[in-house]
XYZ file of C-alpha atoms in Angstrom:
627
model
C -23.394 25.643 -73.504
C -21.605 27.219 -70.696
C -24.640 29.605 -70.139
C -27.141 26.930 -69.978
C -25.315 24.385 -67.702
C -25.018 27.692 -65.104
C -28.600 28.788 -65.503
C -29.755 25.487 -64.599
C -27.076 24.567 -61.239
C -28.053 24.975 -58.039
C -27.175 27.886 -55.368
C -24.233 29.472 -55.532
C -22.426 30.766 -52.216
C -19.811 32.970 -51.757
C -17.647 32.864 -48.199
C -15.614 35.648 -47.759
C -12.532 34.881 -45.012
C -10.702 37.856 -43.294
C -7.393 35.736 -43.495
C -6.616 32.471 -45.180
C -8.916 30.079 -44.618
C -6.347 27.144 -44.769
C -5.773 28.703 -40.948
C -6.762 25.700 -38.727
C -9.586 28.030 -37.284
C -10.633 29.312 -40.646
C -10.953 25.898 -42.024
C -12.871 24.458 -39.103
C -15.592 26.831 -40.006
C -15.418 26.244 -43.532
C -16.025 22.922 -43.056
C -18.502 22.625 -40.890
C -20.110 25.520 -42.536
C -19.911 23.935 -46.051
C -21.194 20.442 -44.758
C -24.334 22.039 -43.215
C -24.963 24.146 -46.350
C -24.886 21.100 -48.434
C -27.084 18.695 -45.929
C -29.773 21.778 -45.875
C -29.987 22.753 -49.085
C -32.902 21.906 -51.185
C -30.410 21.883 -54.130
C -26.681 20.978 -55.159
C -24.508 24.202 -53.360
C -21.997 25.654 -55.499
C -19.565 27.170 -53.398
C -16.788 29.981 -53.986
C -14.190 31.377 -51.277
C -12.383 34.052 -51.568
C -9.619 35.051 -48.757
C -8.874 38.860 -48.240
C -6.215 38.524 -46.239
C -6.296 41.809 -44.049
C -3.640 41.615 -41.549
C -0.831 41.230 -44.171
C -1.811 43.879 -46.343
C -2.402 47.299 -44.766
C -1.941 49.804 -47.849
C -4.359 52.612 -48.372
C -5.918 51.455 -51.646
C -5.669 47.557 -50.599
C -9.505 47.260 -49.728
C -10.567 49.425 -53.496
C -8.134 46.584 -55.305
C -10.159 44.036 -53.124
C -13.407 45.632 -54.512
C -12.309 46.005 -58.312
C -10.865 42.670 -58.064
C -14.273 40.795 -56.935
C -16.458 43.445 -59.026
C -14.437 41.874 -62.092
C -14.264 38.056 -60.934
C -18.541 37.795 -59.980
C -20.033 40.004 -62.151
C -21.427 37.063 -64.438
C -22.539 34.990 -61.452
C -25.784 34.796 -59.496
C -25.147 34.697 -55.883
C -27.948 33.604 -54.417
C -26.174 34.018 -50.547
C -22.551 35.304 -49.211
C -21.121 33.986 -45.908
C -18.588 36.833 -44.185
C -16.774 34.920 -42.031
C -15.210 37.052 -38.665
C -16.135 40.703 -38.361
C -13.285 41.911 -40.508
C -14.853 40.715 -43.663
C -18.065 42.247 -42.679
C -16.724 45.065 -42.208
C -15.397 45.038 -45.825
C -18.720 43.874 -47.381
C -21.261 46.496 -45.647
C -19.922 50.048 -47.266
C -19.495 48.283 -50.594
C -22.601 46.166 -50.284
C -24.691 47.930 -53.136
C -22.135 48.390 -55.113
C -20.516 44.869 -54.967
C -23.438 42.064 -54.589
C -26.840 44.285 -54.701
C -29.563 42.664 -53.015
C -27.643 39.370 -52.111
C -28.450 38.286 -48.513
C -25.736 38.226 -46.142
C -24.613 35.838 -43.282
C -22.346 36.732 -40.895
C -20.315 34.674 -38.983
C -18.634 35.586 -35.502
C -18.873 39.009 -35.335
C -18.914 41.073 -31.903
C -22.136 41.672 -30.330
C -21.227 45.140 -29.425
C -20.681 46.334 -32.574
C -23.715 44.453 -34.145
C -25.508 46.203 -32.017
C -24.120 49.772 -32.347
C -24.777 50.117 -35.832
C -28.326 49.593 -38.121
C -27.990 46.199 -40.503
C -29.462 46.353 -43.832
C -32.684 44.288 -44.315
C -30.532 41.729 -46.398
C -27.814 41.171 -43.300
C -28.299 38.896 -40.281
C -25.759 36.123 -38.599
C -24.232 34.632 -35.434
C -22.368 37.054 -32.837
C -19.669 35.874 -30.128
C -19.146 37.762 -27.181
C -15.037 37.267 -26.738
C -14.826 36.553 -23.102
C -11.249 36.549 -21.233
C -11.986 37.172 -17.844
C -13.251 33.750 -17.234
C -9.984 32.290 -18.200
C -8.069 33.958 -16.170
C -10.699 33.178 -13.035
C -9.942 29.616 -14.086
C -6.462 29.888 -14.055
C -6.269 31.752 -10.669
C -7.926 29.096 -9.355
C -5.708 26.538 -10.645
C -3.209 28.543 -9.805
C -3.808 30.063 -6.202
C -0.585 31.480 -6.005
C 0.191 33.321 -9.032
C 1.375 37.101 -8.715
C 2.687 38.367 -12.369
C 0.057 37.351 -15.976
C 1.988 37.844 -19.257
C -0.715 38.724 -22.198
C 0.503 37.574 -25.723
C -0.481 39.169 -28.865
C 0.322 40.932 -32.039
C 0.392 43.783 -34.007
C -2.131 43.243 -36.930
C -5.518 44.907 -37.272
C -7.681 41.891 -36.090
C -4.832 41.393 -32.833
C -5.092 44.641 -32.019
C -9.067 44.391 -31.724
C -8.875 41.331 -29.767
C -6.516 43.271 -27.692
C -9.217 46.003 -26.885
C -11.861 43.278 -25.489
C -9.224 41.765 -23.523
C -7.969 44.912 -21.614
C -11.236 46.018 -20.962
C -12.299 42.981 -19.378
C -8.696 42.068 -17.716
C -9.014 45.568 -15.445
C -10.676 44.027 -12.922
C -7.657 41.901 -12.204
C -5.148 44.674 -11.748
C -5.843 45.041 -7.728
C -5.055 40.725 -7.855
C -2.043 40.485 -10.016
C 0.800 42.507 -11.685
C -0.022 42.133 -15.764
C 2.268 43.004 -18.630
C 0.975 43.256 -21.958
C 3.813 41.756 -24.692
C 2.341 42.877 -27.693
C 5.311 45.301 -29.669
C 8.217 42.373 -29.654
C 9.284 40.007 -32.182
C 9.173 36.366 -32.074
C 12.576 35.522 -31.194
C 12.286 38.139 -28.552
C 8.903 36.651 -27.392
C 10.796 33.235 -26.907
C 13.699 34.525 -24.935
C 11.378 36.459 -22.634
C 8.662 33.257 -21.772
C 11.665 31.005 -21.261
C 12.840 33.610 -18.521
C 9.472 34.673 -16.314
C 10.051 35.042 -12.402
C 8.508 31.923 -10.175
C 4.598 32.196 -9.754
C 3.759 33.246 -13.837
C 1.496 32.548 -15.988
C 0.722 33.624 -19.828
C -2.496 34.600 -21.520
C -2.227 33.900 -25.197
C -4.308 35.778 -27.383
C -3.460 35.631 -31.253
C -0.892 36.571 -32.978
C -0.957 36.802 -36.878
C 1.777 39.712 -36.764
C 4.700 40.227 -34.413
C 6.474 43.512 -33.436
C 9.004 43.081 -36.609
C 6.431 42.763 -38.783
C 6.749 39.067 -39.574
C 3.291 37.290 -40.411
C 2.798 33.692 -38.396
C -0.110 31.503 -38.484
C -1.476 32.122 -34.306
C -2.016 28.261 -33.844
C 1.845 27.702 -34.527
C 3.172 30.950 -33.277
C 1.629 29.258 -30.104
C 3.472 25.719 -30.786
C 6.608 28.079 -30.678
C 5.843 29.763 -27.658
C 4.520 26.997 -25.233
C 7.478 25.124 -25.963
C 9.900 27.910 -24.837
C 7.693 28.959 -21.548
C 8.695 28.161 -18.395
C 5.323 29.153 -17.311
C 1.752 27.318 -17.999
C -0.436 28.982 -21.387
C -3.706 29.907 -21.158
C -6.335 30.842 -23.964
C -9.770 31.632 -24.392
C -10.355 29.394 -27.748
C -10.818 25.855 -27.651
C -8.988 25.175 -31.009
C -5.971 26.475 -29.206
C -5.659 23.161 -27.293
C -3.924 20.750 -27.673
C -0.725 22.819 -28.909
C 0.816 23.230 -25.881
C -1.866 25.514 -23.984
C -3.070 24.326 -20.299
C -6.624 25.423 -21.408
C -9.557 27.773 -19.977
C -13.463 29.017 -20.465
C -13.356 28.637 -24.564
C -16.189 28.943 -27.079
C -15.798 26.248 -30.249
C -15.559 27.541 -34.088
C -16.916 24.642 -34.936
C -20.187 25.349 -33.323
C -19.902 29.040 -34.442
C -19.581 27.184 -38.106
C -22.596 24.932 -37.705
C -24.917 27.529 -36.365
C -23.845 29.862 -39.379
C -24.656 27.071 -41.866
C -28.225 26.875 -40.087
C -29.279 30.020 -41.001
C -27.738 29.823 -44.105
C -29.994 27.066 -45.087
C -32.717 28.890 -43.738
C -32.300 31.530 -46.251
C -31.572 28.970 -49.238
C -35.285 27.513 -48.473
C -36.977 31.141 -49.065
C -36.630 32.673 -45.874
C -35.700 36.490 -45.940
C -32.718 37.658 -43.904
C -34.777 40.522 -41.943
C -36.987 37.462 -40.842
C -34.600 36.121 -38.986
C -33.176 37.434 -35.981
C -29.104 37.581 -34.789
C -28.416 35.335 -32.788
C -25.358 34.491 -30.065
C -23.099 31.596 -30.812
C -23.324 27.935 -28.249
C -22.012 28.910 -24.591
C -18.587 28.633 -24.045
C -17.101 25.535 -21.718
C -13.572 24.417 -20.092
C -11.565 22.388 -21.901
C -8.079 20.967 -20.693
C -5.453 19.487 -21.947
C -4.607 16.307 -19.591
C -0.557 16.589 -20.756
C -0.075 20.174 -20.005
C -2.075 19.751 -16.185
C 0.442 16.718 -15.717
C 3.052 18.898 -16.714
C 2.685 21.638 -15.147
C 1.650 19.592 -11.710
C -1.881 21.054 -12.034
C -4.127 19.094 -9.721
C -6.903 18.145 -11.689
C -9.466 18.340 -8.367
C -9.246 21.720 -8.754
C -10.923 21.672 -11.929
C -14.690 23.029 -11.957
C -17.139 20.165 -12.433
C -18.192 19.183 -15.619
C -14.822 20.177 -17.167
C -13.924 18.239 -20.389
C -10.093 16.873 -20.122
C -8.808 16.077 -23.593
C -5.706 13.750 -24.603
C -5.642 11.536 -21.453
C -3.255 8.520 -22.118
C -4.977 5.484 -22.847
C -5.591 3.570 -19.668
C -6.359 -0.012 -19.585
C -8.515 1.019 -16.055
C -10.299 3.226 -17.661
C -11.200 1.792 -20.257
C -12.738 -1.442 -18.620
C -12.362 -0.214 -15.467
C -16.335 -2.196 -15.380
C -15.264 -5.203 -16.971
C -12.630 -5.886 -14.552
C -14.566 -5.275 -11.372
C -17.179 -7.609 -12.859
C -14.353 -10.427 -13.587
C -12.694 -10.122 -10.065
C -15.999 -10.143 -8.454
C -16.974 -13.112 -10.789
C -13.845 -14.603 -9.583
C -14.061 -13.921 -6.023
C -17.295 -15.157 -5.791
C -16.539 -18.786 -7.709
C -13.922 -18.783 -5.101
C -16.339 -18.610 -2.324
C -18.234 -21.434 -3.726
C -15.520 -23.549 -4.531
C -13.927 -22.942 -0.703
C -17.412 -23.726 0.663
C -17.782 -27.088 -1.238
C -14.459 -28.179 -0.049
C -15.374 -27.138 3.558
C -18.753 -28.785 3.132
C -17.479 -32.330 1.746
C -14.662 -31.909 4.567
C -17.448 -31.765 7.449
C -19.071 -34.734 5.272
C -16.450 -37.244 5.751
C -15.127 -36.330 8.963
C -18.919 -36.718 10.246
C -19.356 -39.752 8.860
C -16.196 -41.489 10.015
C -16.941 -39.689 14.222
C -20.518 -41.951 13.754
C -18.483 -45.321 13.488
C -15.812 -44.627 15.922
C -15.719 -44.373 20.086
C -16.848 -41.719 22.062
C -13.129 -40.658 22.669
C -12.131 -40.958 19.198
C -15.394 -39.095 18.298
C -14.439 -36.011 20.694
C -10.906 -36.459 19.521
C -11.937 -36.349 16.184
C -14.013 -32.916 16.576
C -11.328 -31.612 17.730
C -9.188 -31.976 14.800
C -12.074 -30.441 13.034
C -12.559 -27.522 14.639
C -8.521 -26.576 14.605
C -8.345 -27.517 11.120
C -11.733 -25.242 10.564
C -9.912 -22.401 12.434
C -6.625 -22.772 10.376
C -8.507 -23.071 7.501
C -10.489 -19.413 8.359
C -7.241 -18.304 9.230
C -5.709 -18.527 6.144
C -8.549 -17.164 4.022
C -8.358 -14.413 5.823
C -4.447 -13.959 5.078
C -4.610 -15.068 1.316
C -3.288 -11.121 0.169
C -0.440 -11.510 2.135
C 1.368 -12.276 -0.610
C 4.550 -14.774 0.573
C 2.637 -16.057 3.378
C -0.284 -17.683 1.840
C 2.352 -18.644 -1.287
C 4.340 -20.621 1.688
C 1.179 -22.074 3.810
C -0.180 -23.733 0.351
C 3.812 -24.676 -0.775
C 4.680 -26.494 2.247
C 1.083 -28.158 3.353
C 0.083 -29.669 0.371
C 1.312 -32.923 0.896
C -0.014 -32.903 4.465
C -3.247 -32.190 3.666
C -3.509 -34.072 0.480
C -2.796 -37.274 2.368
C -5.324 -36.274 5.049
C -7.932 -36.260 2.169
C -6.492 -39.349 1.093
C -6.487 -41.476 4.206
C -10.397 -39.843 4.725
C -11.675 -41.762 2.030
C -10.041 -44.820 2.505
C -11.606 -44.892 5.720
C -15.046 -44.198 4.491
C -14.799 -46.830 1.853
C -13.672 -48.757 4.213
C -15.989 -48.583 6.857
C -19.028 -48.537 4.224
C -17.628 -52.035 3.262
C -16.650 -53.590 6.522
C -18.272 -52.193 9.438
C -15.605 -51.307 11.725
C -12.849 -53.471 10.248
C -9.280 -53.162 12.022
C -8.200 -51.350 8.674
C -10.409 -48.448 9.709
C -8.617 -47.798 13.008
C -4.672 -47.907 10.890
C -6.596 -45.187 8.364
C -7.702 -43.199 11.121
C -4.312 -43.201 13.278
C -2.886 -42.132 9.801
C -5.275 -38.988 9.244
C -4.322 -38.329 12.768
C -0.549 -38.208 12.148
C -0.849 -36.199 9.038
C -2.897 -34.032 10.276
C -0.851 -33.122 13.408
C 2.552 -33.265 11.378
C 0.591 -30.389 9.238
C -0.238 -28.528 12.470
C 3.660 -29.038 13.417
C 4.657 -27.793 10.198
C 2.122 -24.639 10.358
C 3.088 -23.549 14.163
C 7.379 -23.436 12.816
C 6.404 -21.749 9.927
C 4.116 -19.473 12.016
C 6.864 -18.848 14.488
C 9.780 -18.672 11.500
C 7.737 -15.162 10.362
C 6.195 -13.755 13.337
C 10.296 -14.201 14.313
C 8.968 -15.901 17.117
C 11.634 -18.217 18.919
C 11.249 -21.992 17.571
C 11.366 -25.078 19.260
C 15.222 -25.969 19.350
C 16.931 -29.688 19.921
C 19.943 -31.630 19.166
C 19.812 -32.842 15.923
C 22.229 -35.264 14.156
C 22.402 -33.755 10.904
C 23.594 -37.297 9.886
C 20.959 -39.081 10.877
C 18.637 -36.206 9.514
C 19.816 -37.199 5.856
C 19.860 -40.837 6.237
C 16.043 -40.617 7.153
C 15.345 -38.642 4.727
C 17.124 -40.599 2.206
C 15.452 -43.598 3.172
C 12.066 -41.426 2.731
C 13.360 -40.666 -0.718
C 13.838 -43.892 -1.409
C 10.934 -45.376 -3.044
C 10.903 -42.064 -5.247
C 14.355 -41.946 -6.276
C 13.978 -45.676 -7.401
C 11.015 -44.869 -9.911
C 13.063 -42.016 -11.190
C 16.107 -44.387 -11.788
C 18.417 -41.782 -9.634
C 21.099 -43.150 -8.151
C 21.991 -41.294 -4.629
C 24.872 -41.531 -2.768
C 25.755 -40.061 0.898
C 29.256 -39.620 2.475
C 29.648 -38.883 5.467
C 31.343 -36.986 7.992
C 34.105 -37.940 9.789
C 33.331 -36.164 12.968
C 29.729 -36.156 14.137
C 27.356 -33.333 12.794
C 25.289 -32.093 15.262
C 23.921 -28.243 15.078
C 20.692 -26.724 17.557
C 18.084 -26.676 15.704
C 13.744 -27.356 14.766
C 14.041 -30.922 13.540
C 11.233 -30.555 11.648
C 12.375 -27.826 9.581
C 15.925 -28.811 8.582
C 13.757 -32.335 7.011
C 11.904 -29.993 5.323
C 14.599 -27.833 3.726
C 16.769 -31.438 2.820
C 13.255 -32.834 1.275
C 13.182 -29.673 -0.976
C 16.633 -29.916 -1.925
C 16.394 -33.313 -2.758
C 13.261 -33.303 -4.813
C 14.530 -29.967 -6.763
C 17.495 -32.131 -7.813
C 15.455 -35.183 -8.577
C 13.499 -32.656 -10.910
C 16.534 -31.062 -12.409
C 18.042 -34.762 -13.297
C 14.547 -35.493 -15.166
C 14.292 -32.070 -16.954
C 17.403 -33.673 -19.256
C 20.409 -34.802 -17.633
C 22.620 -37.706 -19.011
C 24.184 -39.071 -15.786
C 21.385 -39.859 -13.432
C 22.987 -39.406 -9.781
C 22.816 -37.539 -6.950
C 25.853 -36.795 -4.422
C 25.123 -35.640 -0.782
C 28.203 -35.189 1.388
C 28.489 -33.821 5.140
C 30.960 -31.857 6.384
C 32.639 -30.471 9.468
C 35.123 -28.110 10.008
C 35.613 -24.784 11.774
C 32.654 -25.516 14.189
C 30.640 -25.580 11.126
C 28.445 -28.506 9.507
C 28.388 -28.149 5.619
C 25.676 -29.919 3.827
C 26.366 -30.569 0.116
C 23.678 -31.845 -2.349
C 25.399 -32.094 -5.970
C 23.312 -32.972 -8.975
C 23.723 -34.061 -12.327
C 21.072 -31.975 -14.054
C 20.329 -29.293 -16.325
C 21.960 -26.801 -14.090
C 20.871 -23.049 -14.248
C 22.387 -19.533 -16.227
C 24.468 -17.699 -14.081
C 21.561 -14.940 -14.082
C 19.555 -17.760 -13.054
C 21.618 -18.495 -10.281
C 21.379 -14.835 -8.966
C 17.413 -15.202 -8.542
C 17.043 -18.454 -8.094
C 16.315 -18.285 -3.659
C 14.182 -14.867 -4.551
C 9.941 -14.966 -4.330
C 7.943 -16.604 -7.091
C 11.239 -17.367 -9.462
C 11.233 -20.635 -10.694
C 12.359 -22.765 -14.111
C 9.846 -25.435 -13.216
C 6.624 -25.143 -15.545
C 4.372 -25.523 -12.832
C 6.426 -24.407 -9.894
C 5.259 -21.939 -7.425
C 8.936 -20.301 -7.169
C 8.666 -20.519 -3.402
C 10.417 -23.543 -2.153
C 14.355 -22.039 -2.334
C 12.922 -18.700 -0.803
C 11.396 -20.997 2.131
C 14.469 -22.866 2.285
C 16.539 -19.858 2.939
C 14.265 -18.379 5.384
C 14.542 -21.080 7.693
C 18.102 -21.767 7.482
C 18.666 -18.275 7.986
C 16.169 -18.543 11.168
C 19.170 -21.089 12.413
C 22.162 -18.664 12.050
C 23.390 -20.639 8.586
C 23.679 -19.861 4.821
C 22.551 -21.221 1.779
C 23.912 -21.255 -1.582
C 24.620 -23.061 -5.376
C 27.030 -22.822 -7.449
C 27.284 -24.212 -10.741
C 29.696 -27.674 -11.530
C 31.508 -28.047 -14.217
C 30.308 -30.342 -16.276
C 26.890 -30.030 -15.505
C 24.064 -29.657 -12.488
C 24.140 -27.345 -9.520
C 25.971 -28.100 -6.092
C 23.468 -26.582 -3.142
C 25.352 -25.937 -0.026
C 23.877 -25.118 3.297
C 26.180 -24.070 6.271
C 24.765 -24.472 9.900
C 26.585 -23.648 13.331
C 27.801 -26.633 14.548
C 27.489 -28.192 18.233
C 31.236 -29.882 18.439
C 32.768 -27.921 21.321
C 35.883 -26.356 21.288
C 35.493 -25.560 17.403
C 33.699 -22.271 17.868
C 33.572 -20.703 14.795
C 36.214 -17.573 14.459
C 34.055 -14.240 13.351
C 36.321 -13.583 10.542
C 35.225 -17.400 8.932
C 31.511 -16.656 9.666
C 32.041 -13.269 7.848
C 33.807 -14.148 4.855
C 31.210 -16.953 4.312
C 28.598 -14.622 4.307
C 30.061 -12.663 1.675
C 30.809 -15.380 -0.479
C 26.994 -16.487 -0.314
C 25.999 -13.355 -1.308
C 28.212 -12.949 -3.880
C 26.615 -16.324 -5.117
């Protein structure tokens, strides 16, 4: 039964490894090798491996138990092709090729040109050479690496090391008149380590392989690598490209996995009929440079210096560069709905205003152009400033309501000239767009001034008065939101130097923020302003009954963009500072006790002989910004 199932299977293939294949380089080839075998094959592959294991076994009679042992194991199977992986095993399989596997066609896999060339194959032997290259490796590093002066080569002591060694020296001669190079070959691992963690400034290290150290000791090369790169104090270079990625910089590298595929071809080739002497030896895929993106970051490698077309491996995912495209499409997308959007509002703008200069007077007409062309050049004006961050945050804070009631009073006054003719109600409309619009121009020139720290318009101003107006502003609001608001007071009068304009705004904003914090869920529904005197300063308190703030909350709360509205722009406390600030005063909160936030603002006061002692002024200001 046996007999018959194996007279009837397909191929069978025998790989021969010169170390374990489980070796990450090894099994790369077997895999690829295998898989290509299988995909090529005119019939189900049976495959058999066999490692030999050469660098750990050096006895005299180890290669005649090799050859007994796989006399005894194949002698009842027909190999129909054998795979010699690395020029070791070939080396085994040619003087015991008649004896062993008579007649059965071998492929050999990565063996050196040289010695390919310098001796006569049998008619049943072809394969895939690879020239070893390690000069261009170190070119790449010395150009990475301008200023290096002393190159430490790493490798062992086995058979197959000490052939790569020969290669490398040959070809690293032409360095010698460059840089100093020292060859650590004879030491053991632990020695290895202490001497990489201890190289002199401008280093670098060539790593070769390393299967056996000086003591003897056998290590798998990809790990003894691990081991080493993590002890260096210098950058790793290598001349393989499964060697990155475990702690080497990189270099010129050929790929076992293309040495594997290109093996497998000719494999198949053979499988389908084709004799071996048919078909020629050829050289394995051209090397390339590979990188590893962590150990050029590390090492503070520019990657500019790396030659074009260079592949970079293990780059940390990137949001930009992954849709870098996508998001230039979206902002540009956005930018340009923007435009449009701007443009309609400009274009209905010119609308109305045209159509209300037709009904109106010559003088109102030209007084009315006017107001369009300044409000066209503020408009341009702060298009052109919209990435300045704070600024255009604080232009579209503080003249919304201005403008908004511009709008407003606009269309009244069409709809009411489009009904009427020129009714008296048209002229009111108009006198109100006109006193909007300039108290938005008056607001945009002291906020213009306040950051180009330009000198503002100062007056006497009854701070008194100031809040009674704006109280009486207020009022309508407050009434809707059933807040209850109560003022007392100064005793003396409270009169500071100041833009009248300005200190209205800042009260307005303190006002309204309490308003807002007594409707986001407090209980009691009142507001207490008080005014104070005392020390030549006027005090302004603003107490509400609210939902108050966290004391980390309280730390933030006159910073950019921080807010605990849900719509809130975070810069009306930040404004509010800025301008009391512009007037030589302080502003604060603190938190009351049962409940709501207190908002004081301190201004110099105007009341003669109570000039305010320097110590006072001082001590206040610490006390704010302790707040």
């Amino acid at each position: 039964m046996c007999a018959s199932l194996r007279a009837h299977s397909g191929p069978q293939v025998l790989i021969v490894f010169d170390e374990d294949k489980e070796l990450p380089g090894l099994a790369i080839i077997n895999h690829n090798l295998q898989q290509v075998l299988r995909a090529g094959s005119p019939e189900p592959v049976e495959f058999y491996t066999e490692s030999l294991n050469l660098s750990r076994f050096d006895a005299p009679d180890y290669e005649a138990v090799l050859r007994e042992h796989l006399s005894r194991k194949y002698h009842d199977r027909q190999l129909r092709l054998i795979v010699a992986v690395m020029e070791p095993a070939l080396n085994f399989l040619l003087p015991h090729d008649s004896a062993l596997f008579p007649g059965v066609p071998i492929v050999f896999c990565g063996a050196n040109p040289v010695e390919v060339a310098e001796r006569t194959l049998p008619a049943n032997v072809t394969g895939v050479v690879v020239k070893r290259t390690f000069a261009p490796t170190l070119e790449l590093a010395l150009r990475l690496q301008p200023d290096t002066r002393n190159v430490f080569v790493i490798g062992g002591t086995s058979r197959f090391d000490r052939q790569i060694q020969a290669v490398a020296r040959r070809e690293l001669q032409s360095f010698e008149h460059r840089v100093s190079t020292a060859w650590l070959i004879d030491l053991s691992m632990p020695q290895l380590q202490s001497k990489v963690s201890t190289l002199p400034p401008h280093s670098l290290i060539y790593y070769l392989t390393l299967f056996t150290d000086g003591a003897g000791d056998a290590f798998v090369p990809h790990q003894a690598l691990g081991v080493l790169a993590q002890s260096a104090n210098a950058p790793v270079y290598v001349a393989l490209d499964q060697y990155v990625g475990l702690g080497a910089v990189g270099g010129h590298v050929y790929s076992v996995a293309d040495l594997g595929r290109q093996t497998g071809e000719i494999g198949v080739r053979i499988l389908r009929g084709e004799a071996p002497s048919d078909i020629p030896v050829v050289s394995a895929s051209a090397y390339r440079n590979l990188f590893d993106w962590r150990q050029l970051d590390r090492w503070r490698i520019d990657e500019a210096r790396l030659p074009a077309a260079s592949e970079v491996r293990y780059r940390p995912f990137s949001i930009w560069h992954q849709y870098k495209w996508y998001i230039l499409a979206g902002v540009g997308l956005f930018l340009v709905q923007t435009l449009l959007v701007v443009g309609l509002f400009v274009s209905r703008a010119q609308r109305q205003r045209a159509e209300a200069l037709r009904m109106q007077s010559e003088e109102r007409r030209q007084r009315a152009e006017d107001e369009v062309r300044r409000q066209r050049d503020e408009l341009a004006h702060a298009l052109r400033v919209t990435t300045l961050g704070e600024m255009s945050a604080s232009f579209a804070h503080e003249l919304g309501q201005p403008l908004m009631a511009i709008i407003l009073n606009a269309e009244a006054a069409k709809e009411i000239l489009a009904a009427r003719g020129a009714a008296p109600a048209a002229g009111e409309a108009l006198d109100d767009v006109i006193a909007d619009a300039n108290r938005g121009a008056q607001t945009l020139r002291r906020l213009r001034a306040l950051f180009r720290k330009e000198s503002p318009e100062r007056v006497r101003v009854d701070v008194n008065t100031a809040i009674e107006e704006m109280l009486r502003l207020l009022e309508s609001e407050m009434r809707q939101r059933q807040i209850r608001v109560q003022f007392v007071r100064s005793a003396k009068p409270a009169l500071v130097l100041g833009d009248a304009v300005q200190l209205q705004q800042v009260l307005i904003n303190l006002l309204i923020n309490a308003a807002e914090a007594i409707d986001g869920g407090g209980t009691v529904r009142e507001i207490h302003v008080e005014s104070r005197v005392a020390a030549g300063q006027v005090e302004i308190l603003i107490r509400d009954t609210g939902i108050g703030v966290t004391e980390a909350q309280l730390g933030k709360m006159f910073e950019h963009f921080v807010t605990t509205k849900p719509h809130g722009l975070g810069m009306g406390l930040a404004i509010s500072r800025s301008i009391i600030q512009a007037h030589g005063g302080l502003i604060w909160a603190t938190l009351n006790e049962g409940g709501g936030v207190t908002m004081h603002v301190e201004l110099p006061g105007m009341n003669g002989g109570d000039a305010t002692p320097e110590e006072h002024r001082k001590g206040r200001l610490a006390d704010a910004q302790r707040m």
